[in-house]
Coordinates of C-alpha atoms and ligand atoms in Angstrom, one line a residue:
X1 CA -38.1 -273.1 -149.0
X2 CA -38.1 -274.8 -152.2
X3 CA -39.1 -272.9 -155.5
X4 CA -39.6 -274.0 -158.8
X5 CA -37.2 -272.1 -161.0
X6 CA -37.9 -271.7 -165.1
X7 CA -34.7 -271.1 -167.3
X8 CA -34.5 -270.2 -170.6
X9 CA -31.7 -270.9 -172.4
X10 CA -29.9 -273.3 -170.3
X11 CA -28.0 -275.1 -172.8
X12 CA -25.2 -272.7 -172.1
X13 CA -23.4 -269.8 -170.8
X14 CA -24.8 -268.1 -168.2
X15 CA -28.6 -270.1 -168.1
X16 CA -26.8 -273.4 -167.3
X17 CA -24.5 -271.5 -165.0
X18 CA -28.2 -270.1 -163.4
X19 CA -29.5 -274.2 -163.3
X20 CA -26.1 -275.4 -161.3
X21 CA -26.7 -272.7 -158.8
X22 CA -30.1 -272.9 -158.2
X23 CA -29.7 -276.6 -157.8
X24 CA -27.2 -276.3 -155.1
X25 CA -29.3 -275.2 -153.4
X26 CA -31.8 -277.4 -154.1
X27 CA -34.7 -275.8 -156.2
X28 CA -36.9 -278.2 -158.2
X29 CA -35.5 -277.0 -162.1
X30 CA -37.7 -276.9 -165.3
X31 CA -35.1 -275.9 -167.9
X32 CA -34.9 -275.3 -171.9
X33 CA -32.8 -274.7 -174.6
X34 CA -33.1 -275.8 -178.3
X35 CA -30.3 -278.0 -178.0
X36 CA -31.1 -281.5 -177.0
X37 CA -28.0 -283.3 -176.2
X38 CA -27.1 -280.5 -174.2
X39 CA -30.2 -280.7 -171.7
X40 CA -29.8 -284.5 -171.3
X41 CA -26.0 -283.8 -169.9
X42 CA -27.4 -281.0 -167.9
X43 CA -30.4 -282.6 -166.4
X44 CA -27.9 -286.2 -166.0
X45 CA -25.5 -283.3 -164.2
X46 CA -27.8 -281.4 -161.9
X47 CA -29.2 -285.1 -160.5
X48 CA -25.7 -286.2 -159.8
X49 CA -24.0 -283.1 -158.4
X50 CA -27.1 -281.9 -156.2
X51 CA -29.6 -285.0 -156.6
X52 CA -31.8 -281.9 -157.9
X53 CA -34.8 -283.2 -160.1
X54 CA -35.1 -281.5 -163.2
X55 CA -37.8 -281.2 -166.1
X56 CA -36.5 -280.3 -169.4
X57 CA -37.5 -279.4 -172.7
X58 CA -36.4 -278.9 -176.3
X59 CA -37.7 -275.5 -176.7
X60 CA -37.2 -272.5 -179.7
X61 CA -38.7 -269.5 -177.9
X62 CA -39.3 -268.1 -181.3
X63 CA -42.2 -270.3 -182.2
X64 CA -44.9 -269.5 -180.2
X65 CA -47.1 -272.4 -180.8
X66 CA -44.1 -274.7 -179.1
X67 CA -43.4 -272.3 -176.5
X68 CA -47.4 -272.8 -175.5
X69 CA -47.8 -276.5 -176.1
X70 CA -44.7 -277.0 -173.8
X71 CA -45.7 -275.1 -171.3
X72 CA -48.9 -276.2 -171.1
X73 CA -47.4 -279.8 -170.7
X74 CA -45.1 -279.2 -168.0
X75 CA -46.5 -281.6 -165.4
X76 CA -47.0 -281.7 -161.9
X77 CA -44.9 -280.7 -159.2
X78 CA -43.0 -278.5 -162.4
X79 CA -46.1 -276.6 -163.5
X80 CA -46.3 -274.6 -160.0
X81 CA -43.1 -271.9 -161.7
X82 CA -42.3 -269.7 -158.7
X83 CA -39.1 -268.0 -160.6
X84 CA -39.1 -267.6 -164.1
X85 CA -35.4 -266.5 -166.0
X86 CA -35.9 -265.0 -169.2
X87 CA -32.2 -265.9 -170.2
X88 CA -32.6 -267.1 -173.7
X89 CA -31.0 -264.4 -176.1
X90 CA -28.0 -264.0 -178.7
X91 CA -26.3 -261.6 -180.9
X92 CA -26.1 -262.1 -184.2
X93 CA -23.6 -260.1 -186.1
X94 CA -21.9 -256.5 -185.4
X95 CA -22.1 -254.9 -188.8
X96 CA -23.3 -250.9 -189.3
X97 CA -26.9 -250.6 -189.8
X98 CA -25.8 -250.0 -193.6
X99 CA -24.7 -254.3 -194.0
X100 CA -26.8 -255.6 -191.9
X101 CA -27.9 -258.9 -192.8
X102 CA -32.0 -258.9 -192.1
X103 CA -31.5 -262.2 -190.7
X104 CA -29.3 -261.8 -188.1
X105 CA -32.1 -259.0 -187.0
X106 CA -35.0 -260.9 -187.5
X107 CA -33.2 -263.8 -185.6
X108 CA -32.3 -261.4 -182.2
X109 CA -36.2 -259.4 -182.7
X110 CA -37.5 -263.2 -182.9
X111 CA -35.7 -264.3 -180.2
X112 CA -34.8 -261.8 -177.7
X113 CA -37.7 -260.0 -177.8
X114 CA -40.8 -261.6 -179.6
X115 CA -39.4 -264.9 -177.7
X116 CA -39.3 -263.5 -174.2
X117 CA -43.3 -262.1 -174.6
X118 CA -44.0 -265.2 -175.5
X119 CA -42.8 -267.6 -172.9
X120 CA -43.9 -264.7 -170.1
X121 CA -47.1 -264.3 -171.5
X122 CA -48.0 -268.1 -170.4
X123 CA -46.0 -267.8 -167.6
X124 CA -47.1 -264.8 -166.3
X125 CA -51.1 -266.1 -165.7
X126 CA -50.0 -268.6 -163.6
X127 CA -48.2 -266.5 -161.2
X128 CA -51.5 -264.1 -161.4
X129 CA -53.2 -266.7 -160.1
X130 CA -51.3 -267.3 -157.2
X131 CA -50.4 -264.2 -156.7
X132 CA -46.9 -265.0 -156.1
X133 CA -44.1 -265.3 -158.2
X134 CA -40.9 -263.5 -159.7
X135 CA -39.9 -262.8 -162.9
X136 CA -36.1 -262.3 -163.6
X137 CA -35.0 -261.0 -167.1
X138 CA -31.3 -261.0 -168.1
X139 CA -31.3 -257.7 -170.2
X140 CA -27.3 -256.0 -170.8
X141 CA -25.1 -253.2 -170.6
X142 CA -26.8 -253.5 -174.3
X143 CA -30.0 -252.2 -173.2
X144 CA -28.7 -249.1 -171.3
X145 CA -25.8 -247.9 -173.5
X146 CA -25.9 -248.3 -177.8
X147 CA -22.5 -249.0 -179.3
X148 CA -20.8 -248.7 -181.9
X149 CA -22.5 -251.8 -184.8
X150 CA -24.7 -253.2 -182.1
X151 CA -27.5 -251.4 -183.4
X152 CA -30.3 -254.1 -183.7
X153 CA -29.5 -256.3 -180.5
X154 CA -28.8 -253.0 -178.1
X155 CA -32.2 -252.3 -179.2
X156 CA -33.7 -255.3 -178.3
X157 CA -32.0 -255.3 -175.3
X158 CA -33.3 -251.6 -174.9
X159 CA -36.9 -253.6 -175.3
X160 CA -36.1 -256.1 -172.7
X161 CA -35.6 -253.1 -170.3
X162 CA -38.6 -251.4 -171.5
X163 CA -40.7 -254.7 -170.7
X164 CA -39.4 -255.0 -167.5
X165 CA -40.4 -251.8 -166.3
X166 CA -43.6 -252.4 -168.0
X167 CA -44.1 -255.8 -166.4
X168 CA -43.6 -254.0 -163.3
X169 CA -46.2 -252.1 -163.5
X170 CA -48.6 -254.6 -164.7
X171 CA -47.9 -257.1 -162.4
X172 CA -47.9 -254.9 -159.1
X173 CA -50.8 -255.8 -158.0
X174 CA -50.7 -259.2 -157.9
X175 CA -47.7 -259.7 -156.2
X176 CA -45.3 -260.3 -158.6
X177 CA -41.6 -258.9 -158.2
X178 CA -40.2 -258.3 -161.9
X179 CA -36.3 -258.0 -161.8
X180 CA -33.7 -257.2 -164.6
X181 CA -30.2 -257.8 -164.4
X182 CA -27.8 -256.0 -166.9
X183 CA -24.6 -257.6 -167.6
X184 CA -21.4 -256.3 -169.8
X185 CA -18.9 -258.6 -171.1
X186 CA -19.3 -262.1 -169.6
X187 CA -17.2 -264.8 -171.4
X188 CA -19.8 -267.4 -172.4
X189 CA -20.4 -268.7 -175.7
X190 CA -22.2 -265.2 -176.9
X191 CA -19.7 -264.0 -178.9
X192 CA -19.1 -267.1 -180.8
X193 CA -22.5 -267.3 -182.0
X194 CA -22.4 -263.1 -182.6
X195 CA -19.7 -264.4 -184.9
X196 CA -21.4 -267.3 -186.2
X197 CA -19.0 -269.7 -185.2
X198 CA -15.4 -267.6 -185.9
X199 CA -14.0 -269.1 -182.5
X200 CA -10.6 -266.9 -183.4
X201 CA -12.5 -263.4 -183.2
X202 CA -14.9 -264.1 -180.1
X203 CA -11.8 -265.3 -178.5
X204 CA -10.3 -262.0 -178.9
X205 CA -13.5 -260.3 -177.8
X206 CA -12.0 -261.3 -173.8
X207 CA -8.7 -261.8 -174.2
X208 CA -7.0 -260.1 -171.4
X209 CA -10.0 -257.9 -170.5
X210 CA -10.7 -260.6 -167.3
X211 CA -14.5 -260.1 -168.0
X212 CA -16.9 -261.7 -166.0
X213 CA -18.3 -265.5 -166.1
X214 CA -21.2 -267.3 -165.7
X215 CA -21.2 -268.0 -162.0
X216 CA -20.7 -264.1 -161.7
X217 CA -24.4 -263.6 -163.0
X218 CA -25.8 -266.9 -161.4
X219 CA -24.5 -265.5 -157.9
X220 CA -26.5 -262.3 -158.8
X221 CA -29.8 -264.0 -160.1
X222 CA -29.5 -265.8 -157.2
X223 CA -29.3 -262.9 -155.1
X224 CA -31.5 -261.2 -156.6
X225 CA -34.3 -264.4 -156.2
X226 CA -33.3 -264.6 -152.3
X227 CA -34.0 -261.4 -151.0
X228 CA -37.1 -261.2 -148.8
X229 CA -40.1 -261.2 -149.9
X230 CA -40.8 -257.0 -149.2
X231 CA -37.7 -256.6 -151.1
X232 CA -37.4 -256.3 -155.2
X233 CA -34.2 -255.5 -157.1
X234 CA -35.4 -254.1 -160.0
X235 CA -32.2 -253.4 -161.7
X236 CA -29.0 -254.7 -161.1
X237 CA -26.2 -253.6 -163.2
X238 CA -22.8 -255.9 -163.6
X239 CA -19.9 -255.1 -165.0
X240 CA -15.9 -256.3 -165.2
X241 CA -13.8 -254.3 -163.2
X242 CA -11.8 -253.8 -166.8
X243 CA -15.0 -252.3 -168.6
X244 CA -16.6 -248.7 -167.4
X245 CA -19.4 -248.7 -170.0
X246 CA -20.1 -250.6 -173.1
X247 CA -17.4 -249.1 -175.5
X248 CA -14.8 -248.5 -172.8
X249 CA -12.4 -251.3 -171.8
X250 CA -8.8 -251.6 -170.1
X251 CA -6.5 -255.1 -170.5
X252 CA -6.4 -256.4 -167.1
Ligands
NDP1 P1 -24.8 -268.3 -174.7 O1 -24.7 -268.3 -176.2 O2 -23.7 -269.0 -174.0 O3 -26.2 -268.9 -174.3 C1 -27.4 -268.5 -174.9 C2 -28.5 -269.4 -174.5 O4 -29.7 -269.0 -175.1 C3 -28.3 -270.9 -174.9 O5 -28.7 -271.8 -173.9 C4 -29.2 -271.0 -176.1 O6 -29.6 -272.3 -176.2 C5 -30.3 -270.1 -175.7 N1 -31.1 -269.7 -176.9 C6 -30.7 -268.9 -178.0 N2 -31.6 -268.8 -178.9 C7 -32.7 -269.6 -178.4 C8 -34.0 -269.9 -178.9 N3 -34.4 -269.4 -180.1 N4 -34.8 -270.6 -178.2 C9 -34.4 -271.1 -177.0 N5 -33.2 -270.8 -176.4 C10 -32.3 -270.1 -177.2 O7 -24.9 -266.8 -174.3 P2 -25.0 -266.1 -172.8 O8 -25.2 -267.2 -171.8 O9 -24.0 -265.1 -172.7 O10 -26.4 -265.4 -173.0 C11 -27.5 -265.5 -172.1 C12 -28.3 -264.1 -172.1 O11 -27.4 -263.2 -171.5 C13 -28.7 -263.6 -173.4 O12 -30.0 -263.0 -173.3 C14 -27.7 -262.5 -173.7 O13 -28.2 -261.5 -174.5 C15 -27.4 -262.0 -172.3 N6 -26.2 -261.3 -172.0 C16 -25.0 -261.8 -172.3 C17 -23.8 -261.1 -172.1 C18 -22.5 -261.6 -172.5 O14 -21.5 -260.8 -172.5 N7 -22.3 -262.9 -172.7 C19 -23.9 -259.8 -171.4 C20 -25.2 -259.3 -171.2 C21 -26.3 -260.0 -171.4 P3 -29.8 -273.2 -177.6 O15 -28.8 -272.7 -178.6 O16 -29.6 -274.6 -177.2 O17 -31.2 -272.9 -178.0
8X3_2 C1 -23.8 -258.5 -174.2 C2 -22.8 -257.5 -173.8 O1 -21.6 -255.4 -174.6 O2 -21.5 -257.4 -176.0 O3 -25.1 -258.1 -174.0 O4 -23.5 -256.1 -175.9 S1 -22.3 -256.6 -175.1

């Protein structure tokens, strides 16, 4: 059957890697990102590889009166959201909690956690009404395990699985499934922007570890999204066969 699949952060990484296999399938797409140009090549991508119609969106999930305005005007056959990915997130920085920069922490709290409330919470109403729907939220190895100078985002992440289990419980009985999955090192363009922009050192973040991609998480959202309908995954943890836990890693 058809669904209607939400992304956040499609742009890149592992959301646009989400889109392209949701498409294939052919699911009806409503996808975001802050970055324009890079929609327009998606959306002129997914109609051309899997004649898959998709609705997108400039969207900042931090700013809560765009995140409700949009999704209030997402039109017809879009509006009816039967998945929603809360993929939008980022590291900003790896520093002791003694030099961290405040806005590299307000930007993950703003974004990764402030900024997946706010896109569920007008979500989440419509699926209540219907009494169908799924929720799937991309939390991390992050959110299980605190390492070494990731301090502030393995706490948000630690919030993301807090509100999953949370939106679990609130959205029982309505029918909702809520599903995390908890990824460790996938090669995307994460650690770039952790590293604002020092190509060199997020390079060096993968090298030789063989982490995972993408495509590895997109075949488990999709999974996760295509079991039947008695059926929810409510955690599903990822990892390279090089990395045992967040801090421990082996060179392929
Ligand atoms: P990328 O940097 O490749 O992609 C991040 C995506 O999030 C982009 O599409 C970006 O779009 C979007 N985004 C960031 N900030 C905002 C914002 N304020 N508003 C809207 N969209 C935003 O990283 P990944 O694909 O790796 O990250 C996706 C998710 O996976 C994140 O939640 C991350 O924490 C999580 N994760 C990543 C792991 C990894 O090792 N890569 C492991 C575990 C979890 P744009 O810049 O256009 O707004
Ligand atoms: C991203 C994985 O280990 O860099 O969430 O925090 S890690």
């Amino acid at each position: 059957m058809k669904k209607t699949v939400f992304i956040t952060g499609a742009t890149a990484g592992i959301g646009a890697a989400i889109a392209k296999k949701f498409a294939a399938a052919g699911h009806r797409l409503v996808i975001c990102g802050r970055r324009e140009e890079r929609l327009s090549s998606l959306t002129a991508k997914l109609a051309l590889d899997y004649s898959v119609e998709a609705f997108a969106f400039p969207l900042d999930v931090r700013n809560v009166e765009q995140v409700k305005e949009a999704i209030a005007n997402i039109p017809s056959p879009f509006a009816d959201i039967d998945i929603l990915v809360n993929n939008a997130g980022l590291a900003s920085g790896l520093s002791p909690i003694q030099e961290g920069e405040l806005l590299d922490w307000e930007r993950m709290i703003d974004t990764n956690i402030k900024g997946l409330l706010y896109v569920t919470r007008e979500i989440a109403p419509l699926m209540v009404s219907k009494k169908s729907g799924h929720i799937i939220n991309i939390g991390s190895i992050a959110g299980k395990e605190v390492y070494p100078q990731g301090n502030v985002y393995c706490a948000t992440k630690h919030a993301v699985d807090a509100l999953t289990k949370g939106m679990r419980l609130d959205l029982l009985p309505h029918n909702i499934r809520v599903s995390q999955i908890s990824p460790g090192m996938v090669e995307t363009e994460f650690s770039n922007v952790r590293f604002h922009g020092d190509t060199e050192r997020a390079a060096a973040v993968y090298e030789g570890y063989n982490p995972l991609t993408a495509e590895d998480i997109a075949d488990a959202t999709f999974y996760i999204a295509n079991v039947p309908p008695h059926v929810c995954i409510n955690d599903l943890w990822i990892m390279p066969t090089t990395q045992a836990n967040s801090y421990t890693k082996v060179k392929a």
